Amino acid sequence: MLARRIPRALAAARTSSVAPRLSQIRWASTDSAKPLRRTGLYNFHVENGAKMVPFAGYEMPLTYSGVGQVDSHKHVRSSVGLFDVGHMVQHYFRGAGATRFLEWLTPSDLNSLPNHSSTLSVLLLPSGGILDDTVVTKHTPDLYYVVTNAGRREEDLTWFASKLKEWNEKHGDKVEHQILEDWGLVALQGPKSADYLQGFVDTYDGKQYDLKQLTFGKSAWLSIGGVKVHVARGGYTGEDGFEISLPPSETVAWTRKLYKFPVQLAGLAARDSLRLEAGLCLYGNDLDESTSPVEAGLTWVIGKNRRTPGDDKASFIGADAVISQIEKGVSRKRVGFLVEGPPAREHAPLFAPSSSEQIGEVTSGIPSPSTGKNIAMGYIATKYSKRDTEVEVEVRGKRRKAKVTKMPFVPTNYWRGEGVLKQ
Amino acid sequence: MAARLIPRVFSAGLAPRASFQFAHATARSQFLSMRAIATKKYTPEHEWVLYDDATKIGTISITDYAQKALGDVVFVELPAIGTELAQGDNIGAVESVKAASDIYAPISGKIIEVNKGLDDKPGLLNADPEGEGWLCKIEASKPEEIDSLLDEAAYKQLCEEGHQE
């Protein structure tokens, strides 16, 4: 799922393409003034040698002792890693109006979404800008489980509260909002995660739920390791995996039970390189309030039946702006790049070849641990956004060659069911 | 008190791979290294310089503390040979998956050699940051600047304080 992280060494470097000094290497994204929160697994991380860093208002594990970012990344790609994503905000929306309410706040076609299914979505502002990206799980038309970014907690909660009040004043089909405060959220990610987790699924009357039934994007409440947990198949790495929501009182013991060979604990560092290889956006880097889903390449989250101007189904917040963008096109688009020489990081400016004309900016970039190439994503003027277009990117004052490339950079490996070819 | 070290880097690094122009200096340094002692100093920016009084040549890289903070180094950008630098000027960058970091000249001078081995094996910076993972050599134009840098004890203290932050 989506975490807000600024994978940067130093906040000051935001404003320039100059790298920080070694003495300033930090993993920072949070106003340092506020006291940092801890997830229920804080002590578990420390016991396991985590390097804890401030992130999105929380102290979160960056890496664990003895395992570098590259090794951790590769372990998730080849085996199974366990991430604490309990900093993310988990919500329930309940009530007869839940579908219509969430179809007002998001452009998704939730009415057609099957029960116990998830979709990536966006909370839109009236401008069409993205307040946050989110994963919405429909259990039934009157019960939704929603996960939003920790780094957008205050903005999202304020938004939900005011929109909920407005809704319930105007409509008979009321909606209730519950925040799952202090609930655990653990992600098991990697090609071996299903086989591994299957061993912990409880057996009743001689029957054991087969996780093969739970395909990518599906959710279920299952009894695993003696606890009834919410399991969603998916994640933020491009690999097969599960996100498991745990009651506060069970989180630590359950996670300890699940942390056995071949599971390796994985932190924010690996999470960032994995999601970028998978072409997934990070709010705060690749998405923000000035970015629309159409520019971000997320037009697919806008339901096909929600794009007719004036239609009742097209009455979501931000509809005017994004529908007009779909019809008329946008001036910039999010695309992937391969970069020669040094990696291009966020805020590196993009130029037309041998020209002083700036045509865009990198929003995330790393040397890819899986491919050995420098990968990046960013926004570029639409006329340069076609695949294989050659452009230039400036790193430390020098122009480097970059080429527009399809994403994901590494093929995704989702479980879409028996006999279904992997992408 | 500055840490005084035997210049093991010099004996390996200043092999006569350097251009003819430096052959004399190289030979001299090898001769002098038999008895000359080099001074190892540090910057608060986690660079180190091993300076040889006799040759006025300093070998530069990043400290073990710095390589640990960076994580797996995957790319090193080095200065061009012949570049003239003032103390504090940018001389290149070291990149890990996690971050890019600029490297600054601990002393003023001219770059006379860079460690080409890092092009293929940037991981040398993690494996041996204070030996095989040297970055470049600089011919000092203001040798007195060495005295303004941190000695080993002062640098260690700085790292410990950094840890407590």
Coordinates of C-alpha atoms in Angstrom, one line a residue:
Chain A
M1 CA 0.0 0.0 0.0
L2 CA 1.0 3.6 -0.1
A3 CA 3.3 5.2 2.4
R4 CA 4.4 8.8 2.3
R5 CA 8.1 8.9 2.4
I6 CA 10.6 11.3 1.3
P7 CA 13.5 9.1 0.5
R8 CA 15.9 11.9 0.7
A9 CA 19.0 12.4 2.6
L10 CA 18.2 15.9 3.5
A11 CA 15.2 18.2 3.4
A12 CA 17.3 21.1 2.2
A13 CA 18.1 19.3 -1.0
R14 CA 14.5 19.6 -2.0
T15 CA 15.1 23.0 -3.4
S16 CA 18.2 22.1 -5.4
S17 CA 19.6 19.2 -7.3
V18 CA 22.7 19.4 -5.2
A19 CA 23.3 16.4 -3.0
P20 CA 23.6 16.8 0.7
R21 CA 26.9 16.5 2.6
L22 CA 27.6 13.2 4.2
S23 CA 27.1 14.7 7.6
Q24 CA 23.6 15.5 6.6
I25 CA 22.5 12.0 5.5
R26 CA 19.1 11.6 7.1
W27 CA 15.8 9.9 6.3
A28 CA 13.5 12.7 7.0
S29 CA 10.0 13.7 6.0
T30 CA 8.4 15.0 9.1
D31 CA 8.3 18.3 10.9
S32 CA 10.7 17.6 13.7
A33 CA 8.7 19.8 16.1
K34 CA 6.0 17.3 16.7
P35 CA 6.6 14.3 19.0
L36 CA 6.9 11.2 16.9
R37 CA 4.4 8.4 17.2
R38 CA 5.3 4.7 17.5
T39 CA 3.5 1.7 16.1
G40 CA 2.7 -1.2 18.4
L41 CA 5.7 -3.0 16.9
Y42 CA 8.3 -0.3 18.0
N43 CA 10.0 -2.5 20.6
F44 CA 9.9 -5.5 18.3
H45 CA 11.9 -3.5 15.7
V46 CA 14.4 -2.3 18.3
E47 CA 14.9 -5.8 19.6
N48 CA 15.6 -6.9 16.0
G49 CA 18.3 -4.3 15.4
A50 CA 16.2 -1.8 13.5
K51 CA 17.6 1.6 12.6
M52 CA 14.6 3.7 13.6
V53 CA 14.1 7.0 11.7
P54 CA 11.4 9.7 11.7
F55 CA 9.0 9.1 8.9
A56 CA 5.5 10.6 8.3
G57 CA 5.2 11.5 12.0
Y58 CA 6.3 8.1 13.2
E59 CA 9.5 6.4 14.3
M60 CA 9.8 3.6 11.7
P61 CA 12.5 1.1 10.8
L62 CA 14.7 2.1 7.9
T63 CA 16.9 -1.0 7.8
Y64 CA 17.8 -3.9 10.2
S65 CA 21.3 -4.6 11.4
G66 CA 23.4 -6.7 9.2
V67 CA 21.1 -6.4 6.2
G68 CA 21.8 -3.7 3.7
Q69 CA 19.1 -2.1 1.6
V70 CA 20.1 -4.0 -1.5
D71 CA 20.1 -7.4 0.2
S72 CA 16.8 -6.6 1.9
H73 CA 15.3 -5.6 -1.4
K74 CA 16.5 -8.7 -3.2
H75 CA 15.2 -10.9 -0.4
V76 CA 11.7 -9.6 -0.9
R77 CA 12.0 -10.1 -4.7
S78 CA 13.2 -13.7 -4.2
S79 CA 11.7 -14.9 -1.0
V80 CA 9.5 -13.2 1.7
G81 CA 9.9 -10.0 3.7
L82 CA 7.8 -8.6 6.5
F83 CA 7.1 -4.8 6.8
D84 CA 5.4 -2.9 9.6
V85 CA 3.0 -0.5 7.9
G86 CA 1.0 0.1 11.1
H87 CA 1.7 3.9 10.7
M88 CA -0.8 4.0 7.9
V89 CA -4.3 5.1 8.8
Q90 CA -7.0 2.3 8.7
H91 CA -10.7 3.3 8.5
Y92 CA -14.1 1.8 8.3
F93 CA -17.0 3.5 6.6
R94 CA -20.3 2.0 7.5
G95 CA -23.9 2.7 6.6
A96 CA -26.5 2.7 3.9
G97 CA -24.8 5.7 2.3
A98 CA -21.3 4.3 2.4
T99 CA -21.0 3.6 -1.4
R100 CA -22.5 6.9 -2.4
F101 CA -20.4 8.8 0.1
L102 CA -17.2 7.3 -1.1
E103 CA -18.2 7.8 -4.7
W104 CA -18.5 11.4 -3.8
L105 CA -15.0 11.6 -2.3
T106 CA -13.3 9.4 -5.0
P107 CA -13.8 9.0 -8.7
S108 CA -13.9 5.2 -8.4
D109 CA -16.8 3.0 -9.6
L110 CA -17.4 1.4 -6.2
N111 CA -20.9 0.4 -7.2
S112 CA -19.5 -2.1 -9.7
L113 CA -16.6 -3.2 -7.4
P114 CA -17.4 -6.8 -6.2
N115 CA -17.7 -7.4 -2.5
H116 CA -14.5 -8.2 -0.6
S117 CA -12.4 -6.5 -3.3
S118 CA -10.0 -3.6 -3.2
T119 CA -9.1 -0.8 -5.6
L120 CA -6.5 1.9 -5.7
S121 CA -8.2 5.2 -5.6
V122 CA -7.6 8.9 -4.9
L123 CA -9.3 11.5 -2.7
L124 CA -9.8 14.5 -4.9
L125 CA -10.0 18.2 -4.2
P126 CA -12.4 20.4 -6.1
S127 CA -9.4 21.5 -8.2
G128 CA -8.9 17.9 -9.4
G129 CA -5.7 17.7 -7.3
I130 CA -5.0 14.6 -5.2
L131 CA -5.5 15.1 -1.5
D132 CA -4.2 11.5 -1.0
D133 CA -4.1 8.2 -2.7
T134 CA -5.8 5.3 -0.9
V135 CA -6.8 1.7 -1.2
V136 CA -10.5 1.2 -0.8
T137 CA -11.8 -2.3 0.1
K138 CA -15.5 -2.9 -0.4
H139 CA -16.8 -5.7 1.9
T140 CA -20.4 -5.0 1.3
P141 CA -22.2 -1.9 -0.2
D142 CA -22.6 -0.6 3.4
L143 CA -19.1 -1.5 4.7
Y144 CA -15.8 -0.3 3.4
Y145 CA -12.3 -0.7 4.8
V146 CA -10.0 2.2 3.7
V147 CA -6.3 2.7 4.2
T148 CA -4.7 6.2 3.8
N149 CA -1.2 7.5 4.1
A150 CA 0.3 8.3 7.5
G151 CA 1.9 11.5 6.1
R152 CA -1.5 12.8 5.2
R153 CA -3.2 11.8 8.4
E154 CA -4.2 15.3 9.5
E155 CA -5.3 16.5 6.1
D156 CA -7.3 13.3 5.4
L157 CA -9.0 13.2 8.8
T158 CA -10.0 16.9 8.6
W159 CA -11.4 16.3 5.1
F160 CA -13.3 13.1 6.1
A161 CA -14.8 14.9 9.1
S162 CA -16.1 17.9 7.2
K163 CA -17.4 15.9 4.3
L164 CA -19.1 13.4 6.5
K165 CA -20.9 16.2 8.4
E166 CA -22.0 17.7 5.1
W167 CA -23.2 14.3 3.8
N168 CA -25.1 13.4 6.9
E169 CA -26.8 16.8 7.1
K170 CA -28.1 16.5 3.5
H171 CA -28.8 12.8 3.1
G172 CA -31.1 10.2 4.7
D173 CA -28.6 7.3 4.0
K174 CA -26.2 8.1 6.8
V175 CA -22.5 7.1 7.1
E176 CA -20.4 6.4 10.1
H177 CA -16.6 6.8 10.1
Q178 CA -14.4 4.7 12.4
I179 CA -10.6 5.1 12.6
L180 CA -8.8 1.9 13.6
E181 CA -6.5 3.7 16.0
D182 CA -3.5 1.7 17.1
W183 CA -4.4 -1.3 15.0
G184 CA -1.5 -3.2 13.6
L185 CA -0.9 -3.5 9.8
V186 CA 1.8 -5.9 8.7
A187 CA 2.7 -6.6 5.1
L188 CA 4.1 -10.0 4.0
Q189 CA 5.6 -9.5 0.6
G190 CA 7.5 -11.7 -1.9
P191 CA 7.0 -14.8 -4.1
K192 CA 7.2 -17.1 -1.1
S193 CA 4.7 -15.2 1.0
A194 CA 1.6 -17.3 0.1
D195 CA 3.2 -20.7 0.8
Y196 CA 4.7 -19.4 4.0
L197 CA 1.4 -17.8 5.3
Q198 CA -0.6 -20.9 4.3
G199 CA 1.3 -22.8 7.1
F200 CA -0.2 -20.5 9.7
V201 CA -3.9 -20.6 8.4
D202 CA -5.9 -22.3 11.1
T203 CA -7.8 -25.5 10.5
Y204 CA -11.4 -26.0 11.6
D205 CA -13.3 -29.3 11.3
G206 CA -10.4 -30.6 9.3
K207 CA -10.7 -27.8 6.7
Q208 CA -8.1 -25.1 6.0
Y209 CA -8.8 -22.0 3.9
D210 CA -6.7 -22.2 0.7
L211 CA -5.0 -18.8 0.1
K212 CA -5.0 -19.7 -3.7
Q213 CA -8.7 -18.5 -3.6
L214 CA -7.6 -15.1 -2.5
T215 CA -6.5 -13.5 -5.7
F216 CA -4.8 -10.1 -6.1
G217 CA -7.1 -7.3 -4.9
K218 CA -9.3 -9.6 -2.8
S219 CA -9.8 -9.4 1.0
A220 CA -11.1 -11.8 3.6
W221 CA -11.3 -12.2 7.4
L222 CA -9.4 -15.3 8.2
S223 CA -8.2 -17.1 11.3
I224 CA -4.4 -17.1 11.0
G225 CA -2.1 -18.0 13.8
G226 CA -5.0 -18.3 16.2
V227 CA -6.3 -14.7 15.5
K228 CA -9.1 -13.5 13.3
V229 CA -7.4 -11.0 11.0
H230 CA -8.2 -9.0 8.0
V231 CA -6.1 -10.1 5.0
A232 CA -5.9 -8.2 1.8
R233 CA -3.9 -9.7 -1.1
G234 CA -1.6 -7.1 -2.6
G235 CA 0.9 -4.6 -1.4
Y236 CA 3.4 -2.0 -2.4
T237 CA 6.3 -3.9 -3.8
G238 CA 5.0 -5.4 -7.1
E239 CA 5.3 -8.9 -5.6
D240 CA 2.6 -11.2 -4.5
G241 CA 1.8 -10.6 -0.9
F242 CA -0.6 -9.8 1.9
E243 CA -1.5 -6.9 4.1
I244 CA -2.8 -8.1 7.4
S245 CA -4.7 -5.9 9.8
L246 CA -4.4 -6.9 13.4
P247 CA -6.2 -5.9 16.6
P248 CA -4.0 -3.8 18.9
S249 CA -3.8 -6.5 21.6
E250 CA -2.7 -9.2 19.2
T251 CA -0.3 -7.3 17.0
V252 CA 3.0 -8.0 18.8
A253 CA 2.5 -11.6 19.6
W254 CA 1.1 -12.4 16.2
T255 CA 4.0 -10.7 14.4
R256 CA 6.5 -12.6 16.6
K257 CA 4.8 -15.8 15.7
L258 CA 5.0 -15.0 12.0
Y259 CA 8.6 -13.9 12.0
K260 CA 10.4 -17.2 11.2
F261 CA 12.7 -18.4 8.5
P262 CA 12.7 -17.5 5.6
V263 CA 11.0 -14.2 6.6
Q264 CA 13.3 -11.3 6.8
L265 CA 12.2 -8.0 8.4
A266 CA 12.3 -5.2 5.8
G267 CA 12.2 -1.5 6.4
L268 CA 11.4 1.8 4.6
A269 CA 14.6 1.7 2.6
A270 CA 13.7 -1.5 0.8
R271 CA 10.1 -0.5 0.6
D272 CA 11.0 2.6 -1.4
S273 CA 13.2 0.9 -3.9
L274 CA 10.7 -2.0 -4.3
R275 CA 7.7 0.4 -5.0
L276 CA 9.7 2.5 -7.4
E277 CA 10.7 -0.6 -9.4
A278 CA 7.1 -1.5 -9.5
G279 CA 6.2 2.0 -10.9
L280 CA 4.0 2.8 -7.8
C281 CA 3.6 6.4 -6.7
L282 CA 4.7 7.8 -3.4
Y283 CA 2.5 10.6 -2.1
G284 CA 4.5 13.7 -1.4
N285 CA 7.0 12.8 -4.2
D286 CA 5.0 11.6 -7.2
L287 CA 1.6 12.9 -6.2
D288 CA 0.5 16.0 -4.4
E289 CA -2.4 18.5 -4.2
S290 CA -1.3 20.1 -7.5
T291 CA -1.3 16.8 -9.4
S292 CA -4.4 15.3 -11.0
P293 CA -4.9 11.6 -11.5
V294 CA -5.0 12.2 -15.3
E295 CA -1.5 13.7 -15.2
A296 CA -0.3 11.0 -12.8
G297 CA -1.3 8.2 -15.2
L298 CA -4.0 7.1 -12.8
T299 CA -7.0 7.8 -15.2
W300 CA -7.8 4.2 -14.8
V301 CA -9.0 4.8 -11.2
I302 CA -11.7 7.0 -12.6
G303 CA -14.7 4.7 -13.3
K304 CA -15.6 4.5 -17.0
N305 CA -19.2 5.3 -16.1
R306 CA -18.2 8.3 -14.1
R307 CA -16.9 10.4 -17.0
T308 CA -20.0 11.9 -18.6
P309 CA -20.3 15.6 -17.7
G310 CA -23.5 16.4 -16.0
D311 CA -24.4 12.8 -15.4
D312 CA -25.4 11.9 -11.8
K313 CA -22.5 9.4 -11.7
A314 CA -20.1 12.1 -12.5
S315 CA -20.8 14.3 -9.5
F316 CA -17.7 13.4 -7.5
I317 CA -15.6 16.1 -6.0
G318 CA -13.1 17.3 -8.6
A319 CA -15.2 15.8 -11.5
D320 CA -15.3 19.0 -13.6
A321 CA -11.6 19.4 -13.6
V322 CA -10.6 15.8 -14.3
I323 CA -13.3 15.0 -16.8
S324 CA -12.2 18.1 -18.8
Q325 CA -8.6 16.8 -18.6
I326 CA -9.6 13.4 -19.9
E327 CA -11.4 15.1 -22.8
K328 CA -8.9 17.8 -23.7
G329 CA -5.7 16.1 -22.6
V330 CA -3.1 17.4 -20.1
S331 CA 0.1 19.3 -20.6
R332 CA 2.3 17.0 -18.6
K333 CA 2.3 13.3 -17.7
R334 CA 4.0 11.0 -15.2
V335 CA 6.4 8.6 -17.0
G336 CA 9.3 6.4 -16.2
F337 CA 13.0 7.1 -17.2
L338 CA 16.2 5.1 -17.5
V339 CA 19.1 7.4 -16.8
E340 CA 22.8 7.0 -17.8
G341 CA 25.6 7.7 -15.4
P342 CA 24.6 8.7 -11.9
P343 CA 21.0 8.1 -10.7
A344 CA 18.7 11.1 -11.1
R345 CA 16.9 11.8 -7.8
E346 CA 13.7 13.8 -7.1
H347 CA 13.8 17.4 -8.3
A348 CA 16.4 16.7 -10.9
P349 CA 15.3 18.9 -13.9
L350 CA 14.5 17.4 -17.3
F351 CA 15.5 19.1 -20.6
A352 CA 14.9 18.6 -24.2
P353 CA 18.1 17.3 -25.8
S354 CA 20.8 20.0 -26.2
S355 CA 18.3 22.7 -25.3
S356 CA 17.8 25.0 -22.3
E357 CA 14.1 24.3 -22.4
Q358 CA 13.1 22.6 -19.1
I359 CA 10.4 20.1 -19.9
G360 CA 9.9 18.5 -16.6
E361 CA 11.2 17.2 -13.3
V362 CA 12.1 13.8 -11.7
T363 CA 9.9 13.0 -8.7
S364 CA 11.5 9.8 -7.6
G365 CA 14.8 8.1 -8.7
I366 CA 17.2 5.5 -7.5
P367 CA 19.7 3.0 -8.8
S368 CA 17.5 0.0 -9.1
P369 CA 18.8 -3.0 -7.0
S370 CA 17.0 -5.5 -9.3
T371 CA 18.1 -4.2 -12.7
G372 CA 21.3 -2.4 -11.9
K373 CA 20.0 0.5 -14.0
N374 CA 19.2 4.0 -12.8
I375 CA 15.4 4.3 -12.8
A376 CA 13.3 7.3 -12.2
M377 CA 9.8 8.6 -12.6
G378 CA 8.7 12.2 -13.1
Y379 CA 6.5 14.6 -14.9
I380 CA 7.3 15.6 -18.4
A381 CA 5.7 17.8 -21.1
T382 CA 3.2 15.6 -22.9
K383 CA 5.0 16.0 -26.3
Y384 CA 8.1 14.3 -24.8
S385 CA 6.1 11.6 -22.9
K386 CA 6.2 8.9 -25.6
R387 CA 8.1 5.8 -24.9
D388 CA 11.8 5.8 -26.0
T389 CA 11.9 9.6 -26.3
E390 CA 15.4 10.7 -25.5
V391 CA 15.7 13.6 -23.1
E392 CA 18.3 15.0 -20.7
V393 CA 18.4 15.2 -17.0
E394 CA 20.6 17.4 -14.9
V395 CA 22.5 15.8 -12.1
R396 CA 25.1 17.9 -10.1
G397 CA 25.1 20.6 -12.8
K398 CA 25.8 18.2 -15.7
R399 CA 23.4 16.9 -18.4
R400 CA 22.9 13.2 -18.5
K401 CA 21.1 11.1 -21.1
A402 CA 17.7 9.8 -20.1
K403 CA 15.1 7.8 -22.0
V404 CA 11.3 7.6 -21.5
T405 CA 10.6 4.0 -20.4
K406 CA 7.5 2.0 -19.7
M407 CA 6.7 1.2 -16.1
P408 CA 6.9 -1.0 -14.1
F409 CA 10.6 -1.3 -14.4
V410 CA 10.5 -4.9 -13.0
P411 CA 7.5 -7.1 -14.0
T412 CA 4.9 -7.4 -11.3
N413 CA 4.3 -10.8 -9.8
Y414 CA 0.7 -10.7 -8.5
W415 CA -1.4 -13.8 -7.8
R416 CA -4.3 -13.6 -10.2
G417 CA -5.4 -17.2 -9.8
E418 CA -4.7 -20.7 -10.9
G419 CA -3.8 -20.9 -14.6
V420 CA -3.6 -17.2 -15.1
L421 CA -0.4 -16.1 -16.7
K422 CA 1.7 -13.7 -14.7
Q423 CA 2.0 -10.3 -16.2
Chain B
M1 CA 47.1 15.2 18.7
A2 CA 46.9 14.1 15.2
A3 CA 46.9 10.4 14.4
R4 CA 50.1 9.5 12.8
L5 CA 49.8 6.6 10.5
I6 CA 52.2 4.7 8.3
P7 CA 51.1 5.6 4.7
R8 CA 50.0 2.1 3.5
V9 CA 47.7 3.7 1.0
F10 CA 50.5 5.5 -0.6
S11 CA 52.7 2.6 -1.2
A12 CA 49.9 0.9 -3.1
G13 CA 48.1 3.8 -4.6
L14 CA 51.0 5.8 -6.0
A15 CA 52.3 3.1 -8.3
P16 CA 53.8 4.4 -11.5
R17 CA 50.4 4.3 -13.2
A18 CA 50.5 8.1 -12.8
S19 CA 51.6 10.1 -15.9
F20 CA 55.2 10.8 -16.6
Q21 CA 54.9 14.2 -15.0
F22 CA 54.3 12.6 -11.6
A23 CA 56.8 9.9 -12.0
H24 CA 59.4 11.8 -10.2
A25 CA 57.1 12.7 -7.3
T26 CA 56.0 9.0 -7.2
A27 CA 59.5 7.7 -6.9
R28 CA 60.3 10.3 -4.3
S29 CA 57.3 9.4 -2.3
Q30 CA 58.0 5.7 -2.4
F31 CA 61.5 6.4 -1.3
L32 CA 60.4 8.8 1.4
S33 CA 57.6 6.6 2.6
M34 CA 60.3 4.4 4.0
R35 CA 60.6 6.9 6.8
A36 CA 58.2 9.7 6.2
I37 CA 55.1 9.7 8.3
A38 CA 51.7 10.8 7.1
T39 CA 49.0 12.6 8.9
K40 CA 45.5 11.4 8.9
K41 CA 42.9 14.1 9.4
Y42 CA 39.1 14.3 9.2
T43 CA 36.4 16.8 8.3
P44 CA 33.1 17.2 10.1
E45 CA 31.6 16.1 6.8
H46 CA 33.0 12.6 7.2
E47 CA 35.8 12.9 4.7
W48 CA 39.3 11.8 5.6
V49 CA 42.6 12.9 4.2
L50 CA 45.9 11.1 4.6
Y51 CA 48.6 13.8 4.1
D52 CA 52.2 13.3 3.4
D53 CA 54.4 16.2 4.4
A54 CA 57.2 15.2 2.1
T55 CA 55.2 15.0 -1.1
K56 CA 52.5 17.4 -0.2
I57 CA 50.0 14.9 -1.5
G58 CA 46.8 14.0 0.3
T59 CA 44.7 10.9 -0.3
I60 CA 41.0 11.5 0.2
S61 CA 38.0 9.4 0.9
I62 CA 35.0 9.0 3.2
T63 CA 35.1 7.5 6.6
D64 CA 33.7 4.2 7.8
Y65 CA 31.0 6.0 9.7
A66 CA 30.0 7.7 6.4
Q67 CA 29.8 4.5 4.4
K68 CA 27.7 3.0 7.1
A69 CA 25.3 5.9 7.0
L70 CA 25.1 5.7 3.2
G71 CA 24.6 2.0 2.9
D72 CA 25.5 0.1 -0.3
V73 CA 27.4 2.4 -2.5
V74 CA 26.5 1.9 -6.2
F75 CA 28.0 4.9 -8.0
V76 CA 31.0 7.2 -7.4
E77 CA 31.5 10.4 -9.4
L78 CA 35.1 11.5 -9.3
P79 CA 36.8 14.8 -10.3
A80 CA 38.8 15.2 -13.5
I81 CA 42.5 14.9 -13.1
G82 CA 44.1 18.4 -13.1
T83 CA 41.1 20.1 -11.4
E84 CA 42.2 22.9 -9.1
L85 CA 40.1 23.1 -6.0
A86 CA 39.8 25.3 -3.0
Q87 CA 39.1 23.8 0.5
G88 CA 35.4 23.0 0.7
D89 CA 34.8 22.8 -3.1
N90 CA 32.8 19.9 -4.4
I91 CA 35.0 17.2 -5.7
G92 CA 32.4 14.6 -6.6
A93 CA 29.6 12.4 -5.1
V94 CA 29.0 9.1 -3.7
E95 CA 25.6 7.4 -4.3
S96 CA 23.9 4.6 -2.5
V97 CA 20.4 3.3 -3.3
K98 CA 19.2 5.5 -0.5
A99 CA 20.9 8.8 -1.1
A100 CA 23.4 10.8 -3.0
S101 CA 26.1 12.7 -1.1
D102 CA 28.4 15.4 -2.2
I103 CA 32.1 15.1 -1.3
Y104 CA 34.1 18.2 -0.5
A105 CA 37.8 18.9 -0.8
P106 CA 39.3 18.8 2.8
I107 CA 42.2 20.9 1.5
S108 CA 43.0 23.1 -1.4
G109 CA 45.0 21.8 -4.3
K110 CA 45.1 20.0 -7.6
I111 CA 43.7 16.5 -8.3
I112 CA 46.5 14.3 -9.5
E113 CA 44.9 10.9 -9.4
V114 CA 41.5 9.3 -9.1
N115 CA 40.7 5.7 -8.1
K116 CA 39.5 4.2 -11.3
G117 CA 38.8 0.9 -9.5
L118 CA 35.7 2.5 -8.1
D119 CA 34.1 2.7 -11.6
D120 CA 33.7 -1.1 -11.6
K121 CA 33.7 -1.7 -7.9
P122 CA 32.0 1.2 -6.1
G123 CA 31.4 -1.4 -3.3
L124 CA 35.1 -0.9 -2.3
L125 CA 33.9 2.2 -0.5
N126 CA 31.8 0.0 1.8
A127 CA 34.3 -2.8 2.1
D128 CA 37.4 -0.7 2.7
P129 CA 36.6 3.0 2.9
E130 CA 39.8 3.9 4.6
G131 CA 42.0 1.8 2.3
E132 CA 41.2 0.3 -1.1
G133 CA 38.2 2.6 -1.3
W134 CA 40.2 5.8 -1.6
L135 CA 38.6 8.4 -3.9
C136 CA 41.4 10.7 -5.2
K137 CA 44.7 12.3 -4.5
I138 CA 45.3 16.0 -4.3
E139 CA 48.5 17.9 -4.4
A140 CA 48.1 20.5 -1.7
S141 CA 48.5 24.2 -2.5
K142 CA 48.0 25.3 1.1
P143 CA 49.5 22.5 3.3
E144 CA 48.8 24.6 6.4
E145 CA 45.1 23.8 6.0
I146 CA 45.8 20.3 7.3
D147 CA 46.2 21.8 10.7
S148 CA 42.6 23.1 10.7
L149 CA 41.1 19.6 10.3
L150 CA 40.0 17.2 13.0
D151 CA 42.3 14.6 14.4
E152 CA 41.1 11.1 15.0
A153 CA 40.1 11.7 18.6
A154 CA 38.1 14.8 17.8
Y155 CA 36.4 13.1 14.8
K156 CA 35.5 10.1 16.9
Q157 CA 33.9 12.4 19.5
L158 CA 32.0 14.1 16.7
C159 CA 30.6 10.8 15.5
E160 CA 29.6 9.7 19.0
E161 CA 27.8 13.0 19.6
G162 CA 26.0 12.5 16.2
H163 CA 24.8 9.2 17.4
Q164 CA 23.2 10.6 20.5
E165 CA 21.1 13.2 18.5

